Amino acid sequence: MRDLGAGFGHLLKGQRWVARHGKSYGFGLVPGLITLVLYLAALVSLALWGTDFVAWATPFADDWSSPWLGLFRGFLTAVLFALALLLAVLTFTAVTLLIGQPFYENLSERVDRDVSPDGTAPESDLPLMRELWISGRDSLRVLVRAALWGVLLFALGFIPFVGQTVVPVVGFFVTGFFLTEELTSVALQRRGVELRDRLALLRSRKTLVWGYGTPLAVSFLVPFVAVFLMPGAVAGATLLARDLLGEEIRDGDEGRPDGGSTARTVSPGPAGPAGPAPTH
């Protein structure tokens, strides 16, 4: 229970940090807004031309009599739109982080400098394109894992009573875990921690991860909320990453007004059960 509270505390501290640093918050909104516009354009296009697409994909039903033709294609159109919405929810964070890699990298470094006792922050020595490649590759791997869990939970959802009570709750915890993995990847990738070690690190403190990610996953269900919470979510995930790695967090919640002094490369703290942070 203590770790659950600590995880939720990191989430709140991250939101408070960006509230005190308006410039960082403003820059952090840009990637989410870009992703939102792209997703809305795709969904609107699907709403406008989804019926035509279904008709093109089902020529065998052209000769069906009314009302079966309309019911069949209407059902497929609804399923197609529902799947698109589900895919949008599952991929929004990953796509936003990929688009906003430079923005969130800078924000995460500012948080590190702000809470570090000596005002320093680990820096990545990788070129931007290399970082984008690693981020996209790892996000795809995490998405595959999340999709497998989604298929399993969907199948379990048909079990009477359990599927309508236990399964949705488990689904939020699973979503919270993978959401936390995506968000902490900004700080952990900068420290050279590979995906396999990141997952092991998160599994070693599941209650801490659930305390952070599950409330965030629930809040992301509200339309447009994800865009406005993303900067604070990245800031909070940086604090969570420091906790997972055993790095000291400076006492006090106010932080330095300017986000810290000039960053210098420092060695990451102990990586706990995941072992030492590897290099790329």
Coordinates of C-alpha atoms in Angstrom, one line a residue:
M1 CA 0.0 0.0 0.0
R2 CA 2.9 2.4 0.7
D3 CA 4.2 1.9 -2.8
L4 CA 0.7 2.5 -4.3
G5 CA 0.7 5.9 -2.4
A6 CA 4.2 6.7 -3.5
G7 CA 3.4 6.0 -7.2
F8 CA 0.3 8.2 -7.0
G9 CA 2.4 10.8 -5.3
H10 CA 4.9 10.9 -8.2
L11 CA 1.9 11.4 -10.5
L12 CA 0.7 14.4 -8.5
K13 CA 4.2 15.9 -8.1
G14 CA 4.7 15.7 -11.9
Q15 CA 1.6 17.7 -12.5
R16 CA 2.6 20.2 -9.9
W17 CA 6.0 20.5 -11.4
V18 CA 4.7 21.5 -14.8
A19 CA 2.2 23.8 -13.2
R20 CA 5.1 25.8 -11.7
H21 CA 7.1 25.7 -14.9
G22 CA 4.7 27.2 -17.5
K23 CA 7.2 27.3 -20.3
S24 CA 8.0 23.6 -20.0
Y25 CA 4.3 22.8 -19.8
G26 CA 3.5 24.9 -22.9
F27 CA 6.3 23.1 -25.0
G28 CA 5.1 19.8 -23.6
L29 CA 1.6 20.3 -24.9
V30 CA 2.8 20.6 -28.5
P31 CA 3.4 16.9 -29.3
G32 CA 0.0 15.9 -27.8
L33 CA -1.8 18.5 -29.8
I34 CA -0.1 17.4 -33.0
T35 CA -1.1 13.8 -32.3
L36 CA -4.6 14.8 -31.4
V37 CA -5.1 16.6 -34.7
L38 CA -3.7 13.7 -36.6
Y39 CA -5.9 11.2 -34.8
L40 CA -9.0 13.4 -35.2
A41 CA -8.4 13.8 -38.9
A42 CA -8.1 10.0 -39.3
L43 CA -11.3 9.3 -37.3
V44 CA -13.2 12.0 -39.1
S45 CA -12.1 10.5 -42.4
L46 CA -13.1 7.1 -41.2
A47 CA -16.6 8.4 -40.2
L48 CA -17.0 10.1 -43.6
W49 CA -15.8 7.3 -45.8
G50 CA -16.0 4.2 -43.6
T51 CA -19.2 3.1 -45.2
D52 CA -17.7 3.3 -48.7
F53 CA -14.7 1.3 -47.5
V54 CA -16.8 -1.4 -46.1
A55 CA -18.9 -1.6 -49.3
W56 CA -15.7 -1.9 -51.3
A57 CA -14.4 -4.6 -49.0
T58 CA -17.6 -6.7 -49.2
P59 CA -18.6 -6.9 -52.9
F60 CA -20.1 -10.4 -52.2
A61 CA -23.0 -8.7 -50.4
D62 CA -24.0 -6.4 -53.2
D63 CA -26.9 -8.6 -54.2
W64 CA -28.3 -9.1 -50.7
S65 CA -31.8 -8.0 -50.2
S66 CA -32.9 -5.3 -47.8
P67 CA -32.6 -5.0 -44.8
W68 CA -29.8 -7.6 -44.5
L69 CA -27.4 -5.6 -46.7
G70 CA -27.8 -2.5 -44.6
L71 CA -27.6 -4.3 -41.3
F72 CA -24.5 -6.3 -42.3
R73 CA -22.5 -3.3 -43.6
G74 CA -23.7 -1.0 -40.9
F75 CA -22.5 -3.6 -38.3
L76 CA -19.1 -3.8 -40.0
T77 CA -18.8 -0.1 -40.2
A78 CA -19.5 0.3 -36.4
V79 CA -17.0 -2.5 -35.6
L80 CA -14.4 -0.8 -37.8
F81 CA -14.9 2.6 -36.1
A82 CA -14.8 0.9 -32.6
L83 CA -11.5 -0.8 -33.5
A84 CA -10.1 2.5 -34.7
L85 CA -11.0 4.2 -31.4
L86 CA -9.4 1.3 -29.4
L87 CA -6.3 1.5 -31.5
A88 CA -6.2 5.3 -31.0
V89 CA -6.3 4.9 -27.2
L90 CA -3.7 2.2 -27.2
T91 CA -1.2 4.0 -29.4
F92 CA -1.8 7.7 -28.4
T93 CA 0.9 7.8 -25.7
A94 CA 3.5 5.9 -27.8
V95 CA 2.9 8.2 -30.9
T96 CA 2.9 11.3 -28.8
L97 CA 6.2 10.4 -27.1
L98 CA 7.7 9.5 -30.6
I99 CA 6.6 12.9 -32.1
G100 CA 7.7 14.8 -28.9
Q101 CA 11.0 13.0 -28.3
P102 CA 13.0 16.3 -28.2
F103 CA 10.4 18.1 -26.2
Y104 CA 10.0 15.4 -23.6
E105 CA 13.7 14.7 -23.5
N106 CA 14.3 18.3 -22.6
L107 CA 11.4 18.3 -20.0
S108 CA 12.7 15.2 -18.4
E109 CA 16.2 16.6 -18.1
R110 CA 14.8 19.8 -16.5
V111 CA 13.0 17.7 -13.9
D112 CA 16.2 15.7 -13.2
R113 CA 18.2 18.8 -12.7
D114 CA 15.5 20.3 -10.5
V115 CA 15.2 17.4 -8.1
S116 CA 18.8 16.2 -8.1
P117 CA 20.7 17.3 -4.9
D118 CA 23.6 18.6 -7.0
G119 CA 21.6 20.0 -9.9
T120 CA 22.8 17.5 -12.5
A121 CA 21.1 15.2 -15.0
P122 CA 22.1 12.2 -17.0
E123 CA 22.5 13.0 -20.7
S124 CA 22.2 10.7 -23.7
D125 CA 25.2 10.7 -26.0
L126 CA 23.2 9.2 -28.9
P127 CA 22.2 11.1 -32.0
L128 CA 18.5 12.2 -32.3
M129 CA 17.7 9.8 -35.1
R130 CA 19.2 6.9 -33.2
E131 CA 17.1 7.8 -30.2
L132 CA 14.0 8.0 -32.4
W133 CA 14.7 4.6 -33.8
I134 CA 15.2 3.0 -30.4
S135 CA 12.0 4.7 -29.1
G136 CA 9.9 3.6 -32.0
R137 CA 11.3 0.1 -31.9
D138 CA 10.7 -0.3 -28.2
S139 CA 7.2 1.2 -28.4
L140 CA 6.3 -1.3 -31.1
R141 CA 7.5 -4.2 -28.9
V142 CA 5.5 -2.8 -25.9
L143 CA 2.4 -2.4 -28.1
V144 CA 2.6 -6.0 -29.2
R145 CA 2.8 -7.1 -25.6
A146 CA -0.2 -4.9 -24.7
A147 CA -2.2 -6.2 -27.6
L148 CA -1.6 -9.8 -26.5
W149 CA -2.9 -8.9 -23.0
G150 CA -5.9 -7.1 -24.7
V151 CA -6.8 -10.3 -26.7
L152 CA -6.6 -12.4 -23.5
L153 CA -8.7 -9.9 -21.5
F154 CA -11.2 -9.6 -24.3
A155 CA -11.7 -13.4 -24.3
L156 CA -12.0 -13.5 -20.5
G157 CA -14.7 -10.8 -20.8
F158 CA -17.2 -13.4 -22.0
I159 CA -17.0 -15.3 -18.7
P160 CA -20.3 -14.5 -16.8
F161 CA -19.9 -12.1 -13.9
V162 CA -16.1 -12.3 -13.8
G163 CA -15.9 -10.8 -17.3
Q164 CA -18.0 -7.8 -16.2
T165 CA -16.4 -7.1 -12.9
V166 CA -12.9 -8.5 -12.4
V167 CA -11.6 -8.3 -16.0
P168 CA -12.2 -4.5 -16.5
V169 CA -10.3 -3.8 -13.2
V170 CA -7.4 -6.1 -14.3
G171 CA -7.5 -4.3 -17.6
F172 CA -6.9 -0.9 -16.0
F173 CA -3.9 -2.3 -14.0
V174 CA -2.4 -3.8 -17.2
T175 CA -3.0 -0.6 -19.1
G176 CA -1.4 1.4 -16.3
F177 CA 1.7 -0.8 -16.3
F178 CA 2.3 -0.4 -20.0
L179 CA 1.5 3.3 -19.9
T180 CA 4.1 3.7 -17.1
E181 CA 6.6 1.8 -19.2
E182 CA 6.1 4.2 -22.1
L183 CA 6.4 7.3 -20.0
T184 CA 9.4 6.2 -17.9
S185 CA 11.2 5.2 -21.1
V186 CA 12.1 8.9 -21.7
A187 CA 14.2 9.1 -18.5
L188 CA 15.4 5.5 -18.5
Q189 CA 16.4 5.4 -22.2
R190 CA 18.5 8.6 -21.5
R191 CA 20.3 6.5 -18.8
G192 CA 21.0 3.7 -21.3
V193 CA 18.5 1.2 -19.8
E194 CA 17.4 -1.2 -22.4
L195 CA 13.7 -2.3 -22.8
R196 CA 14.3 -5.8 -21.2
D197 CA 15.9 -4.2 -18.1
R198 CA 13.2 -1.5 -18.0
L199 CA 10.4 -4.2 -17.9
A200 CA 12.3 -6.1 -15.2
L201 CA 12.7 -3.0 -13.2
L202 CA 9.0 -2.1 -13.4
R203 CA 8.0 -5.7 -12.5
S204 CA 10.2 -5.5 -9.4
R205 CA 8.0 -2.7 -8.0
K206 CA 4.6 -3.5 -9.5
T207 CA 2.6 -1.7 -6.7
L208 CA 4.6 1.5 -7.2
V209 CA 4.0 1.3 -11.0
W210 CA 0.3 0.6 -10.5
G211 CA -0.1 3.5 -8.1
Y212 CA 1.3 5.8 -10.9
G213 CA -0.1 4.3 -14.1
T214 CA -3.5 3.0 -13.1
P215 CA -5.1 6.4 -12.1
L216 CA -3.5 7.9 -15.2
A217 CA -5.0 5.2 -17.4
V218 CA -8.4 5.9 -16.0
S219 CA -8.1 9.6 -16.5
F220 CA -6.9 9.1 -20.1
L221 CA -10.4 7.7 -20.9
V222 CA -11.8 11.2 -20.7
P223 CA -11.6 12.8 -24.1
F224 CA -8.7 15.3 -24.6
V225 CA -7.5 14.8 -21.0
A226 CA -4.4 12.9 -22.2
V227 CA -3.2 15.9 -24.1
F228 CA -3.2 18.2 -21.1
L229 CA -1.8 15.6 -18.6
M230 CA 1.1 14.4 -20.9
P231 CA 3.7 17.0 -19.8
G232 CA 3.0 16.3 -16.1
A233 CA 2.9 12.6 -16.8
V234 CA 6.4 12.7 -18.3
A235 CA 7.7 14.9 -15.3
G236 CA 6.1 12.4 -12.8
A237 CA 7.6 9.4 -14.7
T238 CA 11.0 11.0 -14.4
L239 CA 10.6 11.1 -10.6
L240 CA 9.3 7.5 -10.7
A241 CA 12.4 6.4 -12.7
R242 CA 14.7 8.0 -10.1
D243 CA 12.8 6.1 -7.4
L244 CA 13.1 2.8 -9.3
L245 CA 16.9 3.3 -9.8
G246 CA 17.5 4.4 -6.2
E247 CA 18.6 7.9 -7.2
E248 CA 18.3 10.5 -4.5
I249 CA 15.5 13.0 -4.9
R250 CA 16.1 16.4 -3.3
D251 CA 14.0 17.2 -0.3
G252 CA 11.2 19.7 -0.9
D253 CA 8.6 19.9 -3.6
E254 CA 9.1 23.4 -4.8
G255 CA 12.1 22.9 -7.1
R256 CA 14.5 25.4 -8.5
P257 CA 12.6 28.3 -10.3
D258 CA 14.7 27.9 -13.4
G259 CA 14.6 24.1 -13.5
G260 CA 18.2 23.8 -12.4
S261 CA 21.6 24.8 -13.7
T262 CA 23.5 23.6 -16.7
A263 CA 23.2 19.8 -17.0
R264 CA 26.3 17.6 -16.6
T265 CA 26.5 13.9 -17.3
V266 CA 26.3 11.8 -14.1
S267 CA 26.4 8.0 -13.5
P268 CA 23.0 6.4 -13.0
G269 CA 22.1 5.1 -9.6
P270 CA 21.8 1.4 -8.8
A271 CA 19.3 -0.4 -11.0
G272 CA 18.0 -2.7 -8.4
P273 CA 16.8 -6.2 -9.5
A274 CA 17.3 -5.3 -13.2
G275 CA 21.0 -5.1 -12.8
P276 CA 23.3 -2.2 -13.8
A277 CA 22.1 0.1 -16.6
P278 CA 23.6 -1.2 -19.8
T279 CA 24.9 1.0 -22.6
H280 CA 23.7 0.9 -26.2

